[in-house]
Short mmCIF file of C-alpha atoms and ligand atoms in Angstrom, two decimals:
data_model
loop_
_atom_site.label_atom_id
_atom_site.label_comp_id
_atom_site.label_asym_id
_atom_site.label_seq_id
_atom_site.Cartn_x
_atom_site.Cartn_y
_atom_site.Cartn_z
CA MET A 23 13.96 -27.85 24.73
CA ALA A 24 12.76 -24.29 23.95
CA LEU A 25 13.76 -23.16 20.57
CA VAL A 26 15.83 -20.04 20.68
CA THR A 27 15.97 -17.89 17.43
CA SER A 28 18.50 -14.88 17.26
CA PHE A 29 16.23 -13.24 14.88
CA PRO A 30 14.06 -9.97 16.43
CA VAL A 31 10.39 -10.71 16.02
CA VAL A 32 9.03 -7.81 14.29
CA ARG A 33 5.26 -8.08 14.12
CA SER A 34 4.39 -4.72 12.97
CA ALA A 35 6.41 -4.65 9.66
CA PRO A 36 4.29 -5.18 6.70
CA ILE A 37 5.26 -8.67 4.63
CA PRO A 38 7.33 -7.24 1.70
CA VAL A 39 6.06 -8.11 -1.61
CA ALA A 40 8.10 -8.57 -4.82
CA GLY A 41 9.28 -5.46 -6.89
CA ARG A 42 7.63 -7.02 -10.12
CA VAL A 43 4.10 -6.52 -8.82
CA GLY A 44 4.79 -2.84 -9.19
CA ASN A 45 5.06 -3.26 -12.79
CA PHE A 46 1.98 -5.31 -12.98
CA SER A 47 -0.84 -2.96 -13.97
CA TYR A 48 -4.12 -3.61 -15.40
CA ALA A 49 -6.50 -0.50 -15.50
CA ILE A 50 -9.74 -2.07 -16.49
CA ARG A 51 -9.99 -3.48 -12.96
CA ASN A 52 -7.83 -0.89 -10.59
CA ILE A 53 -10.33 1.89 -11.72
CA VAL A 54 -13.07 0.03 -9.84
CA ALA A 55 -11.94 0.78 -6.43
CA GLU A 56 -12.72 4.52 -7.37
CA ALA A 57 -16.12 3.46 -8.82
CA GLN A 58 -16.74 1.82 -5.37
CA ARG A 59 -16.17 4.87 -3.69
CA VAL A 60 -18.66 6.75 -5.71
CA GLU A 61 -21.09 4.16 -5.40
CA ALA A 62 -20.81 4.24 -1.41
CA ALA A 63 -21.47 8.04 -1.90
CA GLY A 64 -24.94 7.38 -3.27
CA THR A 65 -24.17 7.77 -7.32
CA ARG A 66 -25.46 4.89 -9.47
CA VAL A 67 -22.44 3.72 -11.39
CA ARG A 68 -22.66 2.49 -14.98
CA TYR A 69 -20.16 0.19 -15.31
CA LEU A 70 -18.70 0.64 -18.78
CA ASN A 71 -15.26 -0.83 -18.10
CA VAL A 72 -15.16 -4.39 -18.54
CA GLY A 73 -16.10 -6.50 -21.77
CA ASN A 74 -18.34 -9.00 -19.81
CA PRO A 75 -21.43 -9.78 -21.72
CA PRO A 76 -23.65 -11.62 -19.17
CA PRO A 77 -24.60 -8.96 -16.64
CA PHE A 78 -26.18 -7.23 -19.83
CA GLY A 79 -28.40 -10.11 -20.67
CA PHE A 80 -25.94 -11.87 -23.24
CA GLN A 81 -25.96 -15.53 -21.84
CA PRO A 82 -24.26 -18.88 -23.13
CA PRO A 83 -26.69 -21.13 -25.14
CA GLY A 84 -28.33 -23.76 -23.20
CA HIS A 85 -26.54 -26.68 -25.10
CA MET A 86 -23.30 -25.43 -23.71
CA ILE A 87 -24.86 -25.18 -20.14
CA ASP A 88 -26.31 -28.72 -20.46
CA ALA A 89 -22.78 -30.14 -21.54
CA VAL A 90 -21.13 -28.43 -18.20
CA VAL A 91 -23.87 -29.80 -16.07
CA ARG A 92 -23.99 -33.12 -17.64
CA ALA A 93 -19.91 -33.55 -17.22
CA MET A 94 -20.34 -32.72 -13.49
CA ARG A 95 -23.11 -35.32 -13.12
CA ASP A 96 -21.28 -37.83 -14.91
CA GLY A 97 -18.24 -37.50 -12.38
CA GLU A 98 -15.86 -35.48 -14.81
CA ASN A 99 -14.88 -33.48 -11.72
CA GLY A 100 -11.26 -34.72 -11.40
CA TYR A 101 -7.98 -33.64 -13.09
CA GLY A 102 -7.56 -34.27 -16.62
CA PRO A 103 -4.78 -34.18 -19.17
CA SER A 104 -3.07 -31.11 -19.04
CA PRO A 105 -3.23 -30.20 -22.56
CA GLY A 106 -6.79 -30.51 -22.61
CA ILE A 107 -9.51 -33.45 -23.00
CA PRO A 108 -9.21 -34.76 -26.72
CA ALA A 109 -12.94 -33.96 -27.55
CA ALA A 110 -12.36 -30.26 -26.80
CA ARG A 111 -8.85 -30.15 -28.67
CA GLU A 112 -10.39 -32.08 -31.41
CA ALA A 113 -13.23 -29.50 -31.96
CA VAL A 114 -11.04 -26.67 -31.86
CA ALA A 115 -8.74 -28.12 -34.89
CA ALA A 116 -11.93 -28.88 -36.77
CA GLU A 117 -13.08 -25.21 -36.23
CA TYR A 118 -9.99 -23.68 -37.51
CA THR A 119 -9.79 -26.07 -40.26
CA ARG A 120 -13.23 -25.40 -41.37
CA ARG A 121 -12.32 -21.62 -41.46
CA GLY A 122 -9.27 -22.24 -43.73
CA TRP A 123 -6.37 -22.67 -41.41
CA SER A 124 -5.30 -26.42 -41.15
CA VAL A 125 -4.61 -27.29 -37.37
CA THR A 126 -4.31 -30.79 -35.77
CA ALA A 127 -5.58 -31.59 -32.27
CA ASP A 128 -2.30 -32.32 -30.93
CA ARG A 129 -1.31 -28.92 -31.67
CA VAL A 130 -4.35 -27.55 -29.46
CA LEU A 131 -4.02 -26.79 -25.89
CA VAL A 132 -7.07 -25.63 -23.54
CA THR A 133 -6.55 -23.06 -21.29
CA ALA A 134 -8.11 -21.23 -18.53
CA GLY A 135 -9.25 -18.45 -21.27
CA THR A 136 -7.24 -16.69 -23.54
CA SER A 137 -5.50 -14.88 -20.76
CA GLU A 138 -3.83 -18.13 -19.66
CA GLY A 139 -2.56 -18.76 -23.30
CA ILE A 140 -1.28 -15.44 -23.29
CA ASP A 141 0.77 -16.06 -20.24
CA LEU A 142 1.97 -19.61 -21.22
CA ALA A 143 2.96 -18.31 -24.67
CA LEU A 144 4.70 -15.02 -23.44
CA SER A 145 6.40 -17.32 -20.65
CA ALA A 146 7.36 -19.75 -23.23
CA LEU A 147 8.98 -17.00 -25.52
CA ALA A 148 10.21 -14.12 -23.74
CA ASP A 149 13.39 -14.15 -21.69
CA ILE A 150 14.39 -11.51 -19.29
CA GLU A 151 14.86 -8.19 -21.30
CA GLY A 152 13.46 -10.16 -24.27
CA GLU A 153 11.30 -7.80 -26.36
CA VAL A 154 7.59 -8.56 -27.81
CA LEU A 155 5.75 -6.14 -30.29
CA VAL A 156 2.57 -5.10 -29.05
CA PRO A 157 -0.19 -2.85 -30.71
CA LEU A 158 -0.83 0.60 -29.33
CA PRO A 159 -3.22 0.95 -27.74
CA THR A 160 -3.13 -2.62 -26.55
CA TYR A 161 -5.13 -5.08 -24.33
CA PRO A 162 -3.35 -4.59 -20.85
CA LEU A 163 -2.58 -7.95 -20.15
CA TYR A 164 0.16 -8.38 -22.71
CA THR A 165 2.21 -5.38 -21.02
CA ALA A 166 1.31 -6.71 -17.68
CA VAL A 167 2.48 -10.31 -18.22
CA LEU A 168 5.94 -8.95 -20.00
CA ALA A 169 6.37 -6.81 -16.93
CA LYS A 170 5.57 -9.68 -14.74
CA LEU A 171 8.43 -11.82 -16.57
CA GLY A 172 11.10 -9.20 -16.77
CA ALA A 173 10.79 -8.80 -20.33
CA ARG A 174 9.73 -5.82 -22.81
CA ALA A 175 6.64 -4.60 -24.68
CA ARG A 176 7.68 -2.52 -27.63
CA PHE A 177 4.51 -0.61 -28.79
CA TYR A 178 3.87 -0.52 -32.59
CA ARG A 179 1.38 2.27 -33.29
CA THR A 180 -2.26 1.63 -34.86
CA ASP A 181 -3.72 4.68 -36.82
CA PRO A 182 -6.93 6.16 -35.61
CA GLN A 183 -7.10 8.21 -38.85
CA ARG A 184 -7.21 4.96 -40.68
CA GLY A 185 -9.90 2.78 -38.57
CA TRP A 186 -7.03 1.78 -36.29
CA GLU A 187 -5.11 -0.29 -38.65
CA PRO A 188 -1.26 -1.09 -37.79
CA ASP A 189 1.06 1.49 -38.96
CA LEU A 190 3.41 -0.69 -40.70
CA GLU A 191 6.15 1.89 -41.22
CA HIS A 192 6.29 2.57 -37.38
CA LEU A 193 6.40 -1.43 -37.15
CA GLU A 194 9.55 -1.53 -38.83
CA THR A 195 11.08 1.08 -36.40
CA VAL A 196 10.67 -0.98 -33.19
CA VAL A 197 11.82 -4.48 -34.14
CA THR A 198 15.41 -5.21 -32.60
CA PRO A 199 17.45 -8.22 -32.41
CA ALA A 200 15.98 -8.71 -29.10
CA THR A 201 12.48 -9.16 -30.42
CA ARG A 202 10.72 -12.52 -29.68
CA ALA A 203 7.18 -12.19 -31.01
CA LEU A 204 4.46 -9.87 -33.00
CA VAL A 205 1.17 -9.64 -30.72
CA VAL A 206 -1.73 -8.94 -33.36
CA ILE A 207 -5.12 -8.49 -31.56
CA ASP A 208 -7.67 -8.74 -34.38
CA PRO A 209 -10.53 -7.80 -34.09
CA ASN A 210 -9.34 -5.58 -31.67
CA ASN A 211 -9.83 -4.76 -27.94
CA PRO A 212 -9.53 -1.54 -27.38
CA THR A 213 -10.61 0.03 -30.57
CA GLY A 214 -13.03 -2.37 -32.05
CA ALA A 215 -11.20 -2.45 -35.48
CA SER A 216 -11.05 -5.66 -37.62
CA TYR A 217 -8.06 -5.52 -39.86
CA SER A 218 -8.13 -5.52 -43.87
CA ILE A 219 -6.66 -8.42 -45.86
CA ALA A 220 -3.91 -6.17 -46.77
CA ALA A 221 -2.83 -5.25 -43.38
CA ARG A 222 -2.90 -8.80 -42.33
CA ARG A 223 -0.91 -9.83 -45.12
CA ALA A 224 1.57 -7.35 -44.52
CA LEU A 225 1.80 -8.18 -40.65
CA ILE A 226 2.52 -11.93 -41.79
CA ALA A 227 5.06 -10.76 -44.48
CA PHE A 228 6.65 -8.51 -41.60
CA ALA A 229 7.08 -11.46 -39.16
CA GLU A 230 8.15 -13.69 -41.88
CA ARG A 231 11.08 -11.03 -42.76
CA HIS A 232 12.17 -10.82 -38.94
CA GLY A 233 11.75 -14.47 -38.18
CA LEU A 234 9.32 -13.77 -35.60
CA VAL A 235 6.19 -15.87 -34.25
CA ILE A 236 2.77 -14.18 -34.49
CA LEU A 237 0.74 -14.42 -31.62
CA ALA A 238 -2.88 -13.91 -32.90
CA ASP A 239 -5.41 -12.90 -30.22
CA GLU A 240 -8.72 -13.75 -31.97
CA VAL A 241 -10.76 -14.04 -29.26
CA TYR A 242 -13.29 -11.45 -30.86
CA GLY A 243 -13.20 -13.63 -34.22
CA ASP A 244 -16.76 -14.52 -34.00
CA LEU A 245 -17.95 -11.06 -33.59
CA GLY A 246 -17.09 -9.13 -36.74
CA TYR A 247 -20.59 -7.16 -37.60
CA ASP A 248 -20.27 -8.32 -41.11
CA GLY A 249 -19.71 -12.05 -39.57
CA PRO A 250 -17.00 -14.11 -38.44
CA VAL A 251 -13.41 -12.97 -39.34
CA ALA A 252 -11.23 -15.79 -40.86
CA PRO A 253 -8.27 -16.58 -38.81
CA LEU A 254 -5.02 -14.98 -39.48
CA GLY A 255 -3.40 -18.52 -40.26
CA SER A 256 -5.76 -19.24 -42.95
CA LEU A 257 -4.04 -16.50 -45.09
CA GLU A 258 -0.45 -18.14 -44.90
CA PRO A 259 -0.76 -21.62 -43.59
CA GLU A 260 3.05 -22.28 -43.18
CA ALA A 261 3.32 -18.85 -41.18
CA PRO A 262 4.53 -19.33 -37.83
CA VAL A 263 1.22 -18.35 -36.08
CA LEU A 264 -0.45 -19.00 -32.69
CA SER A 265 -4.06 -18.63 -32.31
CA PHE A 266 -5.56 -17.58 -29.22
CA SER A 267 -9.32 -17.81 -28.47
CA SER A 268 -12.02 -18.99 -25.88
CA LEU A 269 -15.73 -19.43 -24.74
CA SER A 270 -15.50 -15.83 -23.23
CA LYS A 271 -16.80 -13.60 -25.92
CA GLY A 272 -18.41 -15.35 -29.15
CA TYR A 273 -20.02 -18.00 -26.68
CA VAL A 274 -20.29 -15.54 -24.18
CA ALA A 275 -19.33 -17.55 -21.01
CA PRO A 276 -16.40 -15.27 -19.72
CA GLY A 277 -16.65 -16.74 -15.96
CA TRP A 278 -16.05 -20.24 -17.28
CA ARG A 279 -12.31 -19.27 -17.74
CA THR A 280 -12.10 -21.67 -20.85
CA GLY A 281 -10.18 -21.08 -24.08
CA TRP A 282 -7.42 -22.49 -26.44
CA ILE A 283 -4.10 -22.04 -27.81
CA ALA A 284 -3.82 -23.53 -31.44
CA VAL A 285 -0.18 -23.61 -32.95
CA GLY A 286 0.23 -23.67 -36.72
CA GLN A 287 1.53 -26.79 -38.57
CA SER A 288 5.12 -25.28 -39.34
CA PRO A 289 7.85 -27.43 -37.96
CA ARG A 290 9.46 -24.13 -36.99
CA LEU A 291 6.86 -24.02 -34.00
CA ASP A 292 7.65 -27.45 -32.62
CA ASP A 293 10.00 -26.45 -29.94
CA LEU A 294 7.65 -23.95 -28.68
CA LEU A 295 4.83 -26.30 -28.78
CA SER A 296 6.77 -28.74 -26.26
CA ALA A 297 7.70 -25.66 -24.26
CA LEU A 298 4.03 -24.79 -23.96
CA LYS A 299 3.21 -28.36 -23.03
CA LYS A 300 5.91 -28.51 -20.12
CA LEU A 301 4.50 -25.01 -18.75
CA ALA A 302 0.92 -26.49 -18.99
CA ASP A 303 1.94 -29.52 -17.11
CA GLY A 304 2.65 -27.26 -14.12
CA ARG A 305 -0.90 -25.93 -13.85
CA LEU A 306 -2.04 -29.78 -13.75
CA CYS A 307 -5.34 -28.76 -16.34
CA SER A 308 -7.75 -26.30 -17.13
CA THR A 309 -11.49 -26.31 -15.55
CA MET A 310 -12.53 -29.91 -16.51
CA PRO A 311 -16.40 -29.68 -16.82
CA MET A 312 -16.29 -26.62 -18.55
CA GLN A 313 -13.83 -28.34 -21.38
CA HIS A 314 -16.83 -30.32 -22.24
CA ALA A 315 -18.84 -27.23 -23.61
CA ILE A 316 -15.92 -26.76 -26.06
CA ALA A 317 -17.18 -29.37 -28.52
CA ALA A 318 -20.94 -28.48 -27.46
CA ALA A 319 -20.04 -24.91 -28.56
CA LEU A 320 -18.10 -25.15 -31.58
CA ASN A 321 -20.37 -28.16 -33.23
CA GLY A 322 -23.50 -26.78 -32.00
CA ASP A 323 -26.20 -24.15 -33.12
CA ARG A 324 -24.58 -20.64 -33.30
CA ALA A 325 -28.05 -18.87 -33.59
CA HIS A 326 -27.03 -16.80 -30.78
CA GLN A 327 -23.80 -15.39 -32.47
CA ALA A 328 -25.87 -13.96 -35.26
CA ALA A 329 -28.31 -12.26 -32.42
CA PHE A 330 -25.63 -10.90 -30.58
CA ARG A 331 -23.55 -9.62 -33.71
CA ALA A 332 -26.92 -7.62 -34.79
CA ALA A 333 -27.20 -6.36 -31.16
CA LEU A 334 -23.54 -5.09 -31.17
CA LYS A 335 -23.73 -3.47 -34.50
CA SER A 336 -26.77 -1.36 -33.40
CA ARG A 337 -25.11 -0.25 -30.12
CA ALA A 338 -22.20 0.65 -32.14
CA GLU A 339 -24.27 2.77 -34.27
CA VAL A 340 -26.01 4.54 -31.58
CA THR A 341 -22.49 5.05 -29.85
CA VAL A 342 -20.68 6.53 -32.55
CA ALA A 343 -23.61 8.65 -33.69
CA MET A 344 -23.98 10.08 -30.20
CA LEU A 345 -20.26 10.50 -29.41
CA ARG A 346 -19.93 12.38 -32.63
CA ALA A 347 -22.37 14.66 -31.71
CA ILE A 348 -20.24 15.96 -28.89
CA PRO A 349 -18.38 18.85 -29.39
CA GLY A 350 -14.54 18.08 -28.42
CA ILE A 351 -15.05 14.14 -29.10
CA THR A 352 -13.89 12.31 -32.19
CA CYS A 353 -14.54 8.60 -32.67
CA SER A 354 -13.80 6.14 -35.34
CA GLU A 355 -16.21 3.35 -36.43
CA PRO A 356 -15.76 0.08 -34.70
CA ALA A 357 -16.32 -3.02 -37.07
CA ALA A 358 -16.33 -5.82 -34.38
CA ALA A 359 -16.75 -6.47 -30.54
CA PHE A 360 -18.25 -3.97 -28.05
CA TYR A 361 -15.49 -1.60 -27.83
CA VAL A 362 -14.87 2.02 -29.08
CA MET A 363 -12.19 4.19 -28.36
CA PRO A 364 -12.94 8.18 -28.78
CA LYS A 365 -10.78 10.92 -28.12
CA VAL A 366 -11.69 13.97 -25.94
CA ALA A 367 -9.68 17.11 -27.08
CA LEU A 368 -8.08 17.69 -23.88
CA PRO A 369 -6.81 21.29 -22.81
CA PRO A 370 -3.16 21.53 -22.21
CA GLY A 371 -2.16 20.04 -18.65
CA ARG A 372 -5.30 17.64 -18.59
CA THR A 373 -4.91 13.82 -18.68
CA ASP A 374 -7.36 11.25 -19.81
CA GLU A 375 -7.31 9.93 -16.15
CA ASP A 376 -8.55 13.64 -14.98
CA TYR A 377 -11.24 13.25 -17.46
CA VAL A 378 -12.52 9.91 -16.97
CA LEU A 379 -12.32 10.42 -13.15
CA GLY A 380 -14.23 13.57 -13.50
CA LEU A 381 -16.96 11.83 -15.59
CA LEU A 382 -17.16 9.03 -13.00
CA LYS A 383 -17.42 11.43 -9.92
CA ALA A 384 -20.07 13.79 -11.86
CA THR A 385 -22.18 11.28 -13.75
CA GLY A 386 -21.34 7.67 -12.37
CA VAL A 387 -20.43 6.84 -15.90
CA LEU A 388 -17.24 4.58 -15.55
CA CYS A 389 -14.93 4.21 -18.80
CA VAL A 390 -11.07 3.38 -18.69
CA TYR A 391 -8.38 5.96 -19.71
CA GLY A 392 -6.51 5.71 -22.74
CA ALA A 393 -3.19 5.46 -20.67
CA GLY A 394 -4.43 2.20 -19.27
CA PHE A 395 -4.10 0.95 -22.91
CA GLY A 396 -0.44 2.45 -23.18
CA MET A 397 -1.62 5.87 -25.08
CA ALA A 398 -0.11 9.02 -23.83
CA ALA A 399 -2.45 10.33 -21.32
CA SER A 400 -2.45 13.95 -22.73
CA ASP A 401 -4.03 12.58 -26.10
CA GLY A 402 -7.34 12.32 -24.40
CA TYR A 403 -8.28 9.05 -25.48
CA LEU A 404 -10.70 6.56 -23.35
CA ARG A 405 -12.48 3.21 -24.01
CA ILE A 406 -16.04 2.58 -23.69
CA VAL A 407 -17.65 -0.76 -23.51
CA PHE A 408 -21.10 -0.52 -25.19
CA LEU A 409 -22.92 -3.68 -24.07
CA ALA A 410 -25.70 -1.95 -22.09
CA PRO A 411 -29.31 -1.52 -24.17
CA PRO A 412 -29.52 1.11 -26.53
CA GLU A 413 -31.75 3.23 -24.51
CA GLU A 414 -29.31 3.18 -21.60
CA LEU A 415 -26.42 4.17 -23.94
CA ARG A 416 -28.41 7.14 -24.93
CA GLU A 417 -29.00 8.30 -21.52
CA ILE A 418 -25.08 7.73 -20.77
CA TYR A 419 -23.91 9.49 -23.90
CA GLN A 420 -26.18 12.48 -22.89
CA LEU A 421 -24.64 12.43 -19.62
CA MET A 422 -20.95 12.28 -21.09
CA GLY A 423 -21.99 15.11 -23.34
CA ASP A 424 -23.20 17.44 -20.72
CA PHE A 425 -20.07 16.70 -18.49
CA THR A 426 -17.76 17.11 -21.32
CA ALA A 427 -19.39 20.60 -22.37
CA ASP A 428 -19.00 21.64 -18.75
CA TYR A 429 -15.64 20.07 -18.50
CA LEU A 430 -14.09 21.63 -21.58
CA ALA A 431 -15.70 25.27 -20.64
CA ARG A 432 -14.09 25.12 -17.24
CA SER A 433 -10.73 24.26 -18.35
C1 LIG B 6 -7.92 -8.63 -26.65
C2 LIG B 6 -8.27 -9.76 -25.44
N1 LIG B 6 -7.35 -10.78 -25.26
C3 LIG B 6 -7.72 -11.65 -24.30
C4 LIG B 6 -8.65 -11.24 -23.68
C5 LIG B 6 -8.92 -12.30 -22.26
O1 LIG B 6 -10.31 -13.14 -22.58
P1 LIG B 6 -10.55 -14.35 -21.75
O2 LIG B 6 -11.75 -14.33 -21.14
O3 LIG B 6 -10.64 -15.69 -22.95
O4 LIG B 6 -9.23 -14.87 -20.85
C6 LIG B 6 -9.70 -10.12 -23.65
C7 LIG B 6 -10.63 -10.07 -22.55
O5 LIG B 6 -11.39 -8.92 -22.65
C8 LIG B 6 -9.52 -9.43 -24.66
O6 LIG B 6 -9.95 -8.25 -24.71
#
């Protein structure tokens, strides 16, 4: 018998998508579509929008690659335990413990990068309409995931006049009874800041006063120009801290999508740890062969990190010197990682996006506008990723200088 349906068949209507997608925004990649149009029209695009070291010649050390290849050849291609393989969890715990924050392997989860760790932690913490304190400017994944969850980001300012340190007075004004967590990104993307010990202690004290868990994004912890930055938890081992990191930045393997969450020893975190493990069960496990690189990375030779830090420091120096020489641009000095967030003194009525798109179309230089990190569009901030070689950076800043002079004169 033929199946009869009373529903009209509408073949032309688009399949509707969920409303939450409208609130999910990740400017770092959204802007690429515009760059591709510029490229198609014949202009060479300089991609200064993504913090992705390998295309600029920074590659993971051989012993990490060997560990992954060996794992694949040894048949480690099946699913594994959802919190991660014991060797990786132990290596992560030992690494934090060596750096002054005592963590045990049973409180480590291996994740698909810091990104999955952030998603798992926010999912475990924030109910619909729950609030999470996020630095301004922020790495946009926090606001995107909170939007997806139906929860709210409440921004606390960081201060460009003081090297982008957190504004502790402002922080006190944004906490409410609905607040569930404090996000601390240190060293910071998008500003390149590395916080003072006093600021770090004050953030811990604030979280303790308000009974909040700290989500410490420490993915750039190995990339302080003066050497690795101690984990936040090392300042106060009993504080309720989760640390997130990965092989993406300090070990230059972002495409491997391999990272971890370390959960502090405080028993106050036990329920959260169980919730994270429960959520992690649902995605079975993170990439198995790459997990074998974690112990190789953390227990192996780190000579590449010293070289990487030195390369970043010299790029930061070129960047700051040349940007500061452009009339209309101010810029604070980064202390870690490969980002800087200069400010253009925009004429009234102009936005950061207008400047960035104008720069892209005129010169092929692609940065991300500050509004993509939560800043007011009229403030004129943009983020630059300075991984390109210093000679190329010089050319790029020359192009920016010429464009900016013209842009400000025209407006
Ligand atoms: C502050 C911050 N957190 C998290 C991530 C995501 O890193 P991963 O590759 O470990 O997912 C990035 C990537 O740029 C970042 O800058």
